[in-house]
């Protein structure tokens, strides 16, 4: 497991400290736990791509009206998908976004979790049709549930996205 300074160093190299780290540092033990669970869900190798994981965060955070997570993870969606439009499409209306059948199945399942709806056999079947099994369903659900918590914490403290997130992944990276 990476130590919590991993996240800080990654963003400092990018030139800024994300407000989520600044705000949650109010309680260092909880920040460490948050970062550890984030790593477990978002950085581990599994059947979900980094872009798919970020789309889950954006779609569920949009449903929860969480500006911080929509903007920051929208940036990561743009970067990982290499598509400068995708983060915004998913944030505004993922059902109208340019998605594959697999991505639609993932977001349908994730947003159903985010709305606390009952998951039924046909929900798992829709994932299975796209090559996603029970472990993948668990990963999708865990990401959606974790970010539902994060969304609510962001609302409670009126956490705002860093200005740097708004342009990330929209324009080609400058060569230095």
PDB file of C-alpha atoms in Angstrom, residues 36-152:
ATOM      1  CA  UNK A  36      -5.921   3.920   1.867  1.00  0.00           C
ATOM      2  CA  UNK A  37      -9.430   2.940   0.755  1.00  0.00           C
ATOM      3  CA  UNK A  38      -9.144   5.214  -2.278  1.00  0.00           C
ATOM      4  CA  UNK A  39      -5.955   3.362  -3.263  1.00  0.00           C
ATOM      5  CA  UNK A  40      -7.589  -0.018  -2.765  1.00  0.00           C
ATOM      6  CA  UNK A  41     -10.532   0.903  -4.980  1.00  0.00           C
ATOM      7  CA  UNK A  42      -9.011   3.135  -7.617  1.00  0.00           C
ATOM      8  CA  UNK A  43      -5.393   2.017  -8.048  1.00  0.00           C
ATOM      9  CA  UNK A  44      -5.579  -1.761  -7.876  1.00  0.00           C
ATOM     10  CA  UNK A  45      -5.366  -3.766 -11.056  1.00  0.00           C
ATOM     11  CA  UNK A  46      -8.674  -5.407 -11.926  1.00  0.00           C
ATOM     12  CA  UNK A  47     -11.088  -5.800 -14.846  1.00  0.00           C
ATOM     13  CA  UNK A  48     -12.015  -2.091 -14.790  1.00  0.00           C
ATOM     14  CA  UNK A  49      -9.892   0.480 -16.591  1.00  0.00           C
ATOM     15  CA  UNK A  50      -8.818   3.693 -14.883  1.00  0.00           C
ATOM     16  CA  UNK A  51     -11.173   5.604 -17.192  1.00  0.00           C
ATOM     17  CA  UNK A  52     -14.110   3.332 -16.272  1.00  0.00           C
ATOM     18  CA  UNK A  53     -13.422   3.821 -12.568  1.00  0.00           C
ATOM     19  CA  UNK A  54     -13.330   7.584 -12.999  1.00  0.00           C
ATOM     20  CA  UNK A  55     -16.570   7.534 -15.025  1.00  0.00           C
ATOM     21  CA  UNK A  56     -18.236   5.743 -12.093  1.00  0.00           C
ATOM     22  CA  UNK A  57     -17.104   8.553  -9.798  1.00  0.00           C
ATOM     23  CA  UNK A  58     -18.318  11.262 -12.187  1.00  0.00           C
ATOM     24  CA  UNK A  59     -21.730   9.682 -12.867  1.00  0.00           C
ATOM     25  CA  UNK A  60     -22.508   8.975  -9.217  1.00  0.00           C
ATOM     26  CA  UNK A  61     -21.132  12.342  -8.070  1.00  0.00           C
ATOM     27  CA  UNK A  62     -23.210  14.160 -10.681  1.00  0.00           C
ATOM     28  CA  UNK A  63     -26.317  12.396  -9.335  1.00  0.00           C
ATOM     29  CA  UNK A  64     -25.293  13.615  -5.863  1.00  0.00           C
ATOM     30  CA  UNK A  65     -24.608  17.174  -7.094  1.00  0.00           C
ATOM     31  CA  UNK A  66     -21.019  17.076  -5.854  1.00  0.00           C
ATOM     32  CA  UNK A  67     -19.161  19.802  -7.719  1.00  0.00           C
ATOM     33  CA  UNK A  68     -15.764  18.876  -6.274  1.00  0.00           C
ATOM     34  CA  UNK A  69     -15.878  15.236  -7.379  1.00  0.00           C
ATOM     35  CA  UNK A  70     -17.501  15.939 -10.751  1.00  0.00           C
ATOM     36  CA  UNK A  71     -14.849  18.519 -11.657  1.00  0.00           C
ATOM     37  CA  UNK A  72     -11.795  16.726 -10.246  1.00  0.00           C
ATOM     38  CA  UNK A  73     -12.734  13.238 -11.465  1.00  0.00           C
ATOM     39  CA  UNK A  74     -14.053  14.672 -14.722  1.00  0.00           C
ATOM     40  CA  UNK A  75     -10.474  15.843 -15.284  1.00  0.00           C
ATOM     41  CA  UNK A  76      -9.168  12.348 -14.563  1.00  0.00           C
ATOM     42  CA  UNK A  77     -11.799  10.851 -16.888  1.00  0.00           C
ATOM     43  CA  UNK A  78     -10.576  13.133 -19.680  1.00  0.00           C
ATOM     44  CA  UNK A  79      -6.964  12.202 -19.012  1.00  0.00           C
ATOM     45  CA  UNK A  80      -7.410   8.426 -18.708  1.00  0.00           C
ATOM     46  CA  UNK A  81      -9.871   8.131 -21.597  1.00  0.00           C
ATOM     47  CA  UNK A  82      -7.809  10.524 -23.742  1.00  0.00           C
ATOM     48  CA  UNK A  83     -11.140  12.095 -24.680  1.00  0.00           C
ATOM     49  CA  UNK A  84     -11.496  15.801 -23.795  1.00  0.00           C
ATOM     50  CA  UNK A  85     -15.322  15.605 -24.012  1.00  0.00           C
ATOM     51  CA  UNK A  86     -16.090  12.459 -22.048  1.00  0.00           C
ATOM     52  CA  UNK A  87     -15.868  13.838 -18.504  1.00  0.00           C
ATOM     53  CA  UNK A  88     -18.391  16.566 -19.293  1.00  0.00           C
ATOM     54  CA  UNK A  89     -20.712  14.205 -21.166  1.00  0.00           C
ATOM     55  CA  UNK A  90     -20.803  11.775 -18.245  1.00  0.00           C
ATOM     56  CA  UNK A  91     -21.299  14.612 -15.746  1.00  0.00           C
ATOM     57  CA  UNK A  92     -24.196  16.190 -17.608  1.00  0.00           C
ATOM     58  CA  UNK A  93     -26.053  13.079 -18.788  1.00  0.00           C
ATOM     59  CA  UNK A  94     -24.169   9.818 -18.995  1.00  0.00           C
ATOM     60  CA  UNK A  95     -27.134   8.183 -20.738  1.00  0.00           C
ATOM     61  CA  UNK A  96     -26.576  10.525 -23.716  1.00  0.00           C
ATOM     62  CA  UNK A  97     -22.759  10.306 -23.612  1.00  0.00           C
ATOM     63  CA  UNK A  98     -20.620   8.599 -26.251  1.00  0.00           C
ATOM     64  CA  UNK A  99     -20.149   5.358 -24.321  1.00  0.00           C
ATOM     65  CA  UNK A 100     -19.633   1.716 -25.203  1.00  0.00           C
ATOM     66  CA  UNK A 101     -22.198  -0.907 -24.165  1.00  0.00           C
ATOM     67  CA  UNK A 102     -19.788  -2.011 -21.454  1.00  0.00           C
ATOM     68  CA  UNK A 103     -19.448   1.530 -20.064  1.00  0.00           C
ATOM     69  CA  UNK A 104     -23.234   1.970 -20.114  1.00  0.00           C
ATOM     70  CA  UNK A 105     -23.709  -1.271 -18.176  1.00  0.00           C
ATOM     71  CA  UNK A 106     -21.110  -0.167 -15.623  1.00  0.00           C
ATOM     72  CA  UNK A 107     -22.709   3.249 -15.118  1.00  0.00           C
ATOM     73  CA  UNK A 108     -26.236   1.837 -14.961  1.00  0.00           C
ATOM     74  CA  UNK A 109     -25.137  -0.496 -12.160  1.00  0.00           C
ATOM     75  CA  UNK A 110     -23.108   2.200 -10.372  1.00  0.00           C
ATOM     76  CA  UNK A 111     -25.857   4.815 -10.431  1.00  0.00           C
ATOM     77  CA  UNK A 112     -28.364   2.276  -9.196  1.00  0.00           C
ATOM     78  CA  UNK A 113     -26.048   1.650  -6.223  1.00  0.00           C
ATOM     79  CA  UNK A 114     -25.689   5.412  -5.778  1.00  0.00           C
ATOM     80  CA  UNK A 115     -29.483   5.787  -5.580  1.00  0.00           C
ATOM     81  CA  UNK A 116     -29.652   2.947  -3.000  1.00  0.00           C
ATOM     82  CA  UNK A 117     -31.902   0.907  -5.270  1.00  0.00           C
ATOM     83  CA  UNK A 118     -32.277  -2.832  -4.925  1.00  0.00           C
ATOM     84  CA  UNK A 119     -29.857  -4.744  -7.110  1.00  0.00           C
ATOM     85  CA  UNK A 120     -31.530  -7.646  -8.868  1.00  0.00           C
ATOM     86  CA  UNK A 121     -30.412 -10.604 -10.962  1.00  0.00           C
ATOM     87  CA  UNK A 122     -30.994  -8.709 -14.215  1.00  0.00           C
ATOM     88  CA  UNK A 123     -28.558  -6.002 -13.033  1.00  0.00           C
ATOM     89  CA  UNK A 124     -25.819  -8.608 -12.650  1.00  0.00           C
ATOM     90  CA  UNK A 125     -26.844 -10.197 -15.964  1.00  0.00           C
ATOM     91  CA  UNK A 126     -26.385  -6.866 -17.758  1.00  0.00           C
ATOM     92  CA  UNK A 127     -22.821  -6.700 -16.442  1.00  0.00           C
ATOM     93  CA  UNK A 128     -22.162 -10.342 -17.345  1.00  0.00           C
ATOM     94  CA  UNK A 129     -23.242  -9.638 -20.936  1.00  0.00           C
ATOM     95  CA  UNK A 130     -20.327  -7.202 -21.072  1.00  0.00           C
ATOM     96  CA  UNK A 131     -17.786  -9.632 -19.596  1.00  0.00           C
ATOM     97  CA  UNK A 132     -18.061  -8.345 -16.035  1.00  0.00           C
ATOM     98  CA  UNK A 133     -18.496 -10.837 -13.196  1.00  0.00           C
ATOM     99  CA  UNK A 134     -19.376 -10.758  -9.504  1.00  0.00           C
ATOM    100  CA  UNK A 135     -16.009  -9.347  -8.432  1.00  0.00           C
ATOM    101  CA  UNK A 136     -16.372  -6.566 -10.998  1.00  0.00           C
ATOM    102  CA  UNK A 137     -19.866  -5.807  -9.683  1.00  0.00           C
ATOM    103  CA  UNK A 138     -18.392  -5.570  -6.182  1.00  0.00           C
ATOM    104  CA  UNK A 139     -15.692  -3.169  -7.423  1.00  0.00           C
ATOM    105  CA  UNK A 140     -18.263  -1.000  -9.233  1.00  0.00           C
ATOM    106  CA  UNK A 141     -20.530  -0.928  -6.185  1.00  0.00           C
ATOM    107  CA  UNK A 142     -17.678  -0.192  -3.785  1.00  0.00           C
ATOM    108  CA  UNK A 143     -16.507   2.767  -5.884  1.00  0.00           C
ATOM    109  CA  UNK A 144     -20.047   4.165  -6.147  1.00  0.00           C
ATOM    110  CA  UNK A 145     -20.618   3.744  -2.392  1.00  0.00           C
ATOM    111  CA  UNK A 146     -17.246   5.213  -1.390  1.00  0.00           C
ATOM    112  CA  UNK A 147     -17.827   8.297  -3.471  1.00  0.00           C
ATOM    113  CA  UNK A 148     -21.349   8.698  -2.112  1.00  0.00           C
ATOM    114  CA  UNK A 149     -19.629   9.140   1.262  1.00  0.00           C
ATOM    115  CA  UNK A 150     -17.061  11.477  -0.256  1.00  0.00           C
ATOM    116  CA  UNK A 151     -19.824  13.522  -1.948  1.00  0.00           C
ATOM    117  CA  UNK A 152     -21.620  14.006   1.343  1.00  0.00           C
TER     118      UNK A 152
END
